[in-house]
């Protein structure tokens, strides 16, 4: 299983970026995909999580109304559309995959969307997002 992020870059405040997480080796039906970010000197935090098979989505309060997560099972990709970017969004963004065979557990994992719980089975290498004027 491999996760590869792309789409990071440098933008001015108010700008937009679309991150992609390409998942290979598995199909997304029994997996929860999460986007996490880590800024220098800060802990990794959950940004958004999705389980397409259960139509479950979570957003951190800090990104609600500005970020949109989506999943394309045909492409085996998960996207994070980031609008109205702020300097505080600057970080390395990672996607991760957690296998959960039961629908109820997938829903719980999405709603928790924390980097440490449950254990995320696979992580991407990260993509840098910098928001500055």
Short mmCIF file of C-alpha atoms in Angstrom, two decimals:
data_model
loop_
_atom_site.label_atom_id
_atom_site.label_comp_id
_atom_site.label_asym_id
_atom_site.label_seq_id
_atom_site.Cartn_x
_atom_site.Cartn_y
_atom_site.Cartn_z
CA UNK A 1 0.00 0.00 0.00
CA UNK A 2 1.32 3.41 -0.92
CA UNK A 3 -0.02 6.90 -0.37
CA UNK A 4 1.38 9.79 -2.37
CA UNK A 5 0.41 13.40 -1.70
CA UNK A 6 0.68 16.17 -4.23
CA UNK A 7 -0.60 19.68 -4.80
CA UNK A 8 1.22 21.61 -2.11
CA UNK A 9 2.88 24.94 -2.76
CA UNK A 10 3.12 28.59 -1.77
CA UNK A 11 0.13 30.90 -1.93
CA UNK A 12 -0.89 34.28 -0.60
CA UNK A 13 -3.50 34.59 2.15
CA UNK A 14 -6.95 34.11 0.70
CA UNK A 15 -5.65 31.80 -1.99
CA UNK A 16 -6.53 28.18 -2.73
CA UNK A 17 -4.78 24.87 -3.16
CA UNK A 18 -6.04 21.39 -3.92
CA UNK A 19 -4.16 18.52 -2.35
CA UNK A 20 -4.40 15.00 -3.73
CA UNK A 21 -3.73 11.70 -2.00
CA UNK A 22 -3.26 8.86 -4.45
CA UNK A 23 -3.78 5.46 -2.82
CA UNK A 24 -2.39 2.35 -4.46
CA UNK A 25 -2.58 -1.28 -3.46
CA UNK A 26 -6.07 -1.25 -1.93
CA UNK A 27 -9.54 0.01 -2.75
CA UNK A 28 -11.05 2.64 -0.51
CA UNK A 29 -14.24 0.84 0.55
CA UNK A 30 -13.00 -0.43 3.93
CA UNK A 31 -10.57 2.37 4.60
CA UNK A 32 -10.72 5.72 6.33
CA UNK A 33 -8.50 8.36 4.77
CA UNK A 34 -7.35 11.29 6.83
CA UNK A 35 -5.54 14.52 6.16
CA UNK A 36 -3.23 15.73 8.90
CA UNK A 37 -0.83 18.61 9.18
CA UNK A 38 2.20 19.50 11.20
CA UNK A 39 3.81 22.89 11.51
CA UNK A 40 7.36 23.34 12.85
CA UNK A 41 7.41 23.03 16.62
CA UNK A 42 3.79 21.88 16.79
CA UNK A 43 2.11 18.53 17.16
CA UNK A 44 0.51 16.81 14.22
CA UNK A 45 -3.21 17.54 14.09
CA UNK A 46 -6.19 16.12 12.29
CA UNK A 47 -7.57 18.34 9.54
CA UNK A 48 -10.22 16.24 7.84
CA UNK A 49 -11.18 12.58 7.52
CA UNK A 50 -13.48 10.69 5.21
CA UNK A 51 -15.06 7.30 4.77
CA UNK A 52 -16.72 7.28 1.37
CA UNK A 53 -18.53 3.99 1.96
CA UNK A 54 -20.32 5.38 5.04
CA UNK A 55 -20.63 8.97 3.75
CA UNK A 56 -18.84 10.14 6.90
CA UNK A 57 -16.79 13.32 6.95
CA UNK A 58 -15.05 15.27 9.69
CA UNK A 59 -13.49 18.71 9.67
CA UNK A 60 -11.45 20.34 12.37
CA UNK A 61 -13.08 23.53 13.62
CA UNK A 62 -10.18 25.56 12.32
CA UNK A 63 -10.90 24.60 8.70
CA UNK A 64 -14.69 24.24 8.65
CA UNK A 65 -16.23 26.26 5.85
CA UNK A 66 -12.87 26.68 4.12
CA UNK A 67 -11.68 23.14 3.33
CA UNK A 68 -13.56 20.41 1.49
CA UNK A 69 -12.59 16.75 1.47
CA UNK A 70 -13.76 14.40 -1.26
CA UNK A 71 -13.07 10.88 -2.42
CA UNK A 72 -13.04 9.47 -5.91
CA UNK A 73 -13.14 5.69 -5.63
CA UNK A 74 -12.76 5.20 -9.37
CA UNK A 75 -9.45 7.07 -9.25
CA UNK A 76 -8.57 5.78 -5.76
CA UNK A 77 -7.81 9.35 -4.73
CA UNK A 78 -8.83 11.60 -1.89
CA UNK A 79 -8.74 15.34 -2.36
CA UNK A 80 -8.53 18.26 0.04
CA UNK A 81 -9.71 21.52 -1.50
CA UNK A 82 -8.37 24.37 0.60
CA UNK A 83 -9.87 27.82 0.09
CA UNK A 84 -9.44 31.11 1.93
CA UNK A 85 -6.06 29.96 3.14
CA UNK A 86 -4.54 31.68 6.14
CA UNK A 87 -0.94 31.89 7.35
CA UNK A 88 -1.92 29.54 10.18
CA UNK A 89 -2.60 26.83 7.59
CA UNK A 90 1.08 26.66 6.72
CA UNK A 91 2.35 23.18 7.49
CA UNK A 92 3.37 19.88 5.99
CA UNK A 93 0.21 18.03 5.06
CA UNK A 94 0.04 14.25 5.24
CA UNK A 95 -2.59 11.77 4.22
CA UNK A 96 -2.99 8.49 6.05
CA UNK A 97 -5.08 5.35 5.69
CA UNK A 98 -6.70 3.26 8.40
CA UNK A 99 -8.27 -0.09 7.61
CA UNK A 100 -11.61 -0.64 9.35
CA UNK A 101 -13.67 -3.63 8.26
CA UNK A 102 -16.85 -2.58 10.06
CA UNK A 103 -18.91 0.37 8.91
CA UNK A 104 -19.63 1.49 12.47
CA UNK A 105 -15.94 1.62 13.28
CA UNK A 106 -15.20 3.59 10.13
CA UNK A 107 -17.74 6.20 11.24
CA UNK A 108 -16.13 6.40 14.68
CA UNK A 109 -12.65 6.75 13.25
CA UNK A 110 -13.77 9.56 10.95
CA UNK A 111 -15.41 11.46 13.80
CA UNK A 112 -12.30 11.11 15.96
CA UNK A 113 -9.86 12.00 13.17
CA UNK A 114 -6.84 12.14 15.45
CA UNK A 115 -3.34 11.25 14.25
CA UNK A 116 -2.66 8.93 17.18
CA UNK A 117 -5.90 6.98 17.52
CA UNK A 118 -6.56 4.57 15.99
CA UNK A 119 -3.22 3.58 14.58
CA UNK A 120 -3.05 4.68 11.01
CA UNK A 121 -1.74 1.86 8.90
CA UNK A 122 -0.07 3.87 6.16
CA UNK A 123 1.19 7.42 5.76
CA UNK A 124 2.26 9.46 2.81
CA UNK A 125 5.51 11.41 2.64
CA UNK A 126 3.83 14.79 3.05
CA UNK A 127 3.46 17.90 0.94
CA UNK A 128 4.38 21.40 2.04
CA UNK A 129 1.84 24.21 2.14
CA UNK A 130 3.05 27.75 2.77
CA UNK A 131 0.67 30.69 3.08
CA UNK A 132 2.32 34.08 3.26
CA UNK A 133 2.24 37.49 1.70
#
